[in-house]
Amino acid sequence: MATSARLTLDPSFRIAPVEPRLFGSFVEHMGRCVYTGVFEPGHPLADADGFRTDVLELTRELGVTLVRYPGGNFVSNYRWEDGVGPVEDRPARLDLAWRSLEGNAFGLNEFMAWAAKAGVEPMMALNLGTRGVAEALELVEYANYPGGTRLSDLRRSHGVDKPHDVRLWCLGNELDGPWQMGHKTAREYGRLAAETARALKRFDRDLSLVACGSSNSGMPTFGSWEAEVLEATYEMVDYISLHAYYDPSDGDADSFLASGADMDHMIRSIAATADHVGAKLRSRRQIKLSFDEWNVWYQSRFHGESSLEWAEHPRLIEDDYDVTDAVVVGSLLITLLRNADRVGVACQAQLANVIAPIRTEPGGPAWRQTVFHPFALTARHARGEVLRVEPECPTVSTARYGETPAIWATATHREATGEITLFVVNRDRRNPCALDVTLPAGLAPVEHLELADEDPSATNTAADPDRVVPRPGTGLRLDGRRATLTLPPASWSIVRFAPQE
Ligand code: AHR
């Protein structure tokens, strides 16, 4: 039975401008994200630098604006010096995070060259697990100082004359997690992050710094970790990080489809925690949120790092995404946009092969997973200002999050053209929803696409790479200032409205 819902799109209900850094991704030295993912010298489509041009093209099509690198858990035991200079002199190392052999053929300068070709901003993570302030400063000098010092001249001797001028730096990764090399208490990490931030800001006070928040909202120290870390670092950092991965654990698809409710709650909790610390410290600053790892990840299929055999770029967590996963990814992007006044950076983890929108085969093709599509369409069309959208709609009962609104939506407005784009999910798996949209005068629909399928478990594969693609929505009607459309069960939709000629 069809349910019904309504919402209003009004350009005066503004939340914040769309921050391009919300469409970030993540390249970690993990599994086949780097090797045979973005980098595969010898592949028929590799360019002179060994970068896969098919993956570069898909990265641009995906609309990625920023890429976090080189980890992830990998960074907490990484020596950046191993990845620069003549390739033949670079050492092989043990990557303890993923029990992998790291040959170091791809390092900082390769990543920066790749980022320039992909047209993305680099976001670098520092090793604050097994290393400290000195090594962080050395990396920043190598990367960002123009020349005339030992490390900047070393970079120049490596063929990179101009500094990379990286603006955004993560002060470590997930250091609250006992699995992390160099795991720390909040007090230990807060002290180290503060010392590192103070030194980096002395080097360049305009660097943007991200302090590590909790690894996930289930950590026993969630909330208290952020409070203690921010008390130590508040005046020196710009962002606190959040990480969240979702999957339909124990087959609970209703809760899975409502993952955006959890992400929304996390964002509000950590924003409130940061503001509480700011109030206690009588600070006028506001800390923004960097949701620098988010995605669907079937963690139940991964048996832990200790279960892994030592190998060189093994196939790790190469989840095959289906239609429902794409709907959830679309809903997580809606959640990030709904919180655009607070979330300043977001990175889908990861870009290629490892829980990724882009899949590749070594020596073979690259293709778009289902989750590629909502990301690409959102990154392309979310422009201008984010509008507050509050649907009146039924709820869906979920075991994990209680009653959650069946319709989850956001919209953006481009003042220059008058266009409004609606992004909307029907989280109800059983019923389609007749949605009634009240528009500003003079707008008419110009495009309506949806992700939905008779078979929600359908996936894209190398043999059938376009099995799941956005398809034109049906039944959209306009009557004066009212548009009506039907949202299929468990679906993600985008509707673009533009001024009528
Ligand atoms: O993205 C995979 C891993 O998930 C990252 O290395 C780590 O930061 C997180 O736990």
CSV table of C-alpha atoms in Angstrom, one decimal, residues 15-25 65-68 121-123 167-170 208-210 238-242 263 267-268 270-271 274 286-294 333 335-348 386:
chain,number,residue,atom,x,y,z
A,15,ILE,CA,21.3,26.0,6.3
A,16,ALA,CA,24.8,26.8,4.8
A,17,PRO,CA,26.6,26.9,1.5
A,18,VAL,CA,27.5,23.5,0.0
A,19,GLU,CA,31.1,22.9,1.1
A,20,PRO,CA,33.0,21.2,-1.8
A,21,ARG,CA,35.1,19.4,0.7
A,22,LEU,CA,32.0,17.3,1.6
A,23,PHE,CA,32.7,15.2,-1.5
A,24,GLY,CA,36.0,13.8,-0.4
A,25,SER,CA,37.3,10.3,-0.7
A,65,THR,CA,37.0,17.0,-4.6
A,66,LEU,CA,39.5,16.0,-1.9
A,67,VAL,CA,41.3,12.8,-1.1
A,68,ARG,CA,42.7,11.7,2.3
A,121,GLU,CA,42.7,18.5,-3.0
A,122,PRO,CA,45.1,16.4,-0.9
A,123,MET,CA,44.4,15.8,2.8
A,167,ARG,CA,46.5,22.8,3.6
A,168,LEU,CA,44.7,20.1,5.4
A,169,TRP,CA,46.4,17.7,7.9
A,170,CYS,CA,45.0,14.9,10.1
A,208,SER,CA,43.9,23.4,8.8
A,209,LEU,CA,44.3,20.7,11.4
A,210,VAL,CA,42.0,17.7,12.2
A,238,ASP,CA,40.0,23.3,13.3
A,239,TYR,CA,38.2,20.0,13.0
A,240,ILE,CA,37.5,16.9,15.1
A,241,SER,CA,37.1,13.7,13.1
A,242,LEU,CA,34.2,11.2,13.0
A,263,MET,CA,25.0,9.4,11.4
A,267,ILE,CA,27.1,14.6,14.2
A,268,ARG,CA,24.8,16.3,16.7
A,270,ILE,CA,30.0,15.6,18.6
A,271,ALA,CA,29.0,19.1,17.7
A,274,ALA,CA,32.8,20.4,21.0
A,286,GLN,CA,33.8,26.9,16.7
A,287,ILE,CA,35.3,23.5,15.9
A,288,LYS,CA,34.0,22.0,12.7
A,289,LEU,CA,33.5,18.3,12.0
A,290,SER,CA,35.6,16.2,9.6
A,291,PHE,CA,33.6,13.0,8.8
A,292,ASP,CA,36.7,11.6,7.2
A,293,GLU,CA,35.7,8.0,7.0
A,294,TRP,CA,32.2,6.9,6.2
A,333,LEU,CA,25.2,12.0,1.7
A,335,THR,CA,22.7,13.5,6.2
A,336,LEU,CA,26.1,15.2,5.5
A,337,LEU,CA,24.3,17.9,3.5
A,338,ARG,CA,21.6,18.4,6.2
A,339,ASN,CA,24.5,19.1,8.6
A,340,ALA,CA,26.4,21.4,6.2
A,341,ASP,CA,26.5,24.1,8.9
A,342,ARG,CA,28.8,21.9,11.0
A,343,VAL,CA,30.4,19.2,8.8
A,344,GLY,CA,33.2,20.9,6.9
A,345,VAL,CA,35.0,17.8,5.4
A,346,ALA,CA,33.8,14.3,4.6
A,347,CYS,CA,35.5,11.4,2.9
A,348,GLN,CA,33.9,8.3,1.7
A,386,VAL,CA,21.7,23.7,1.4
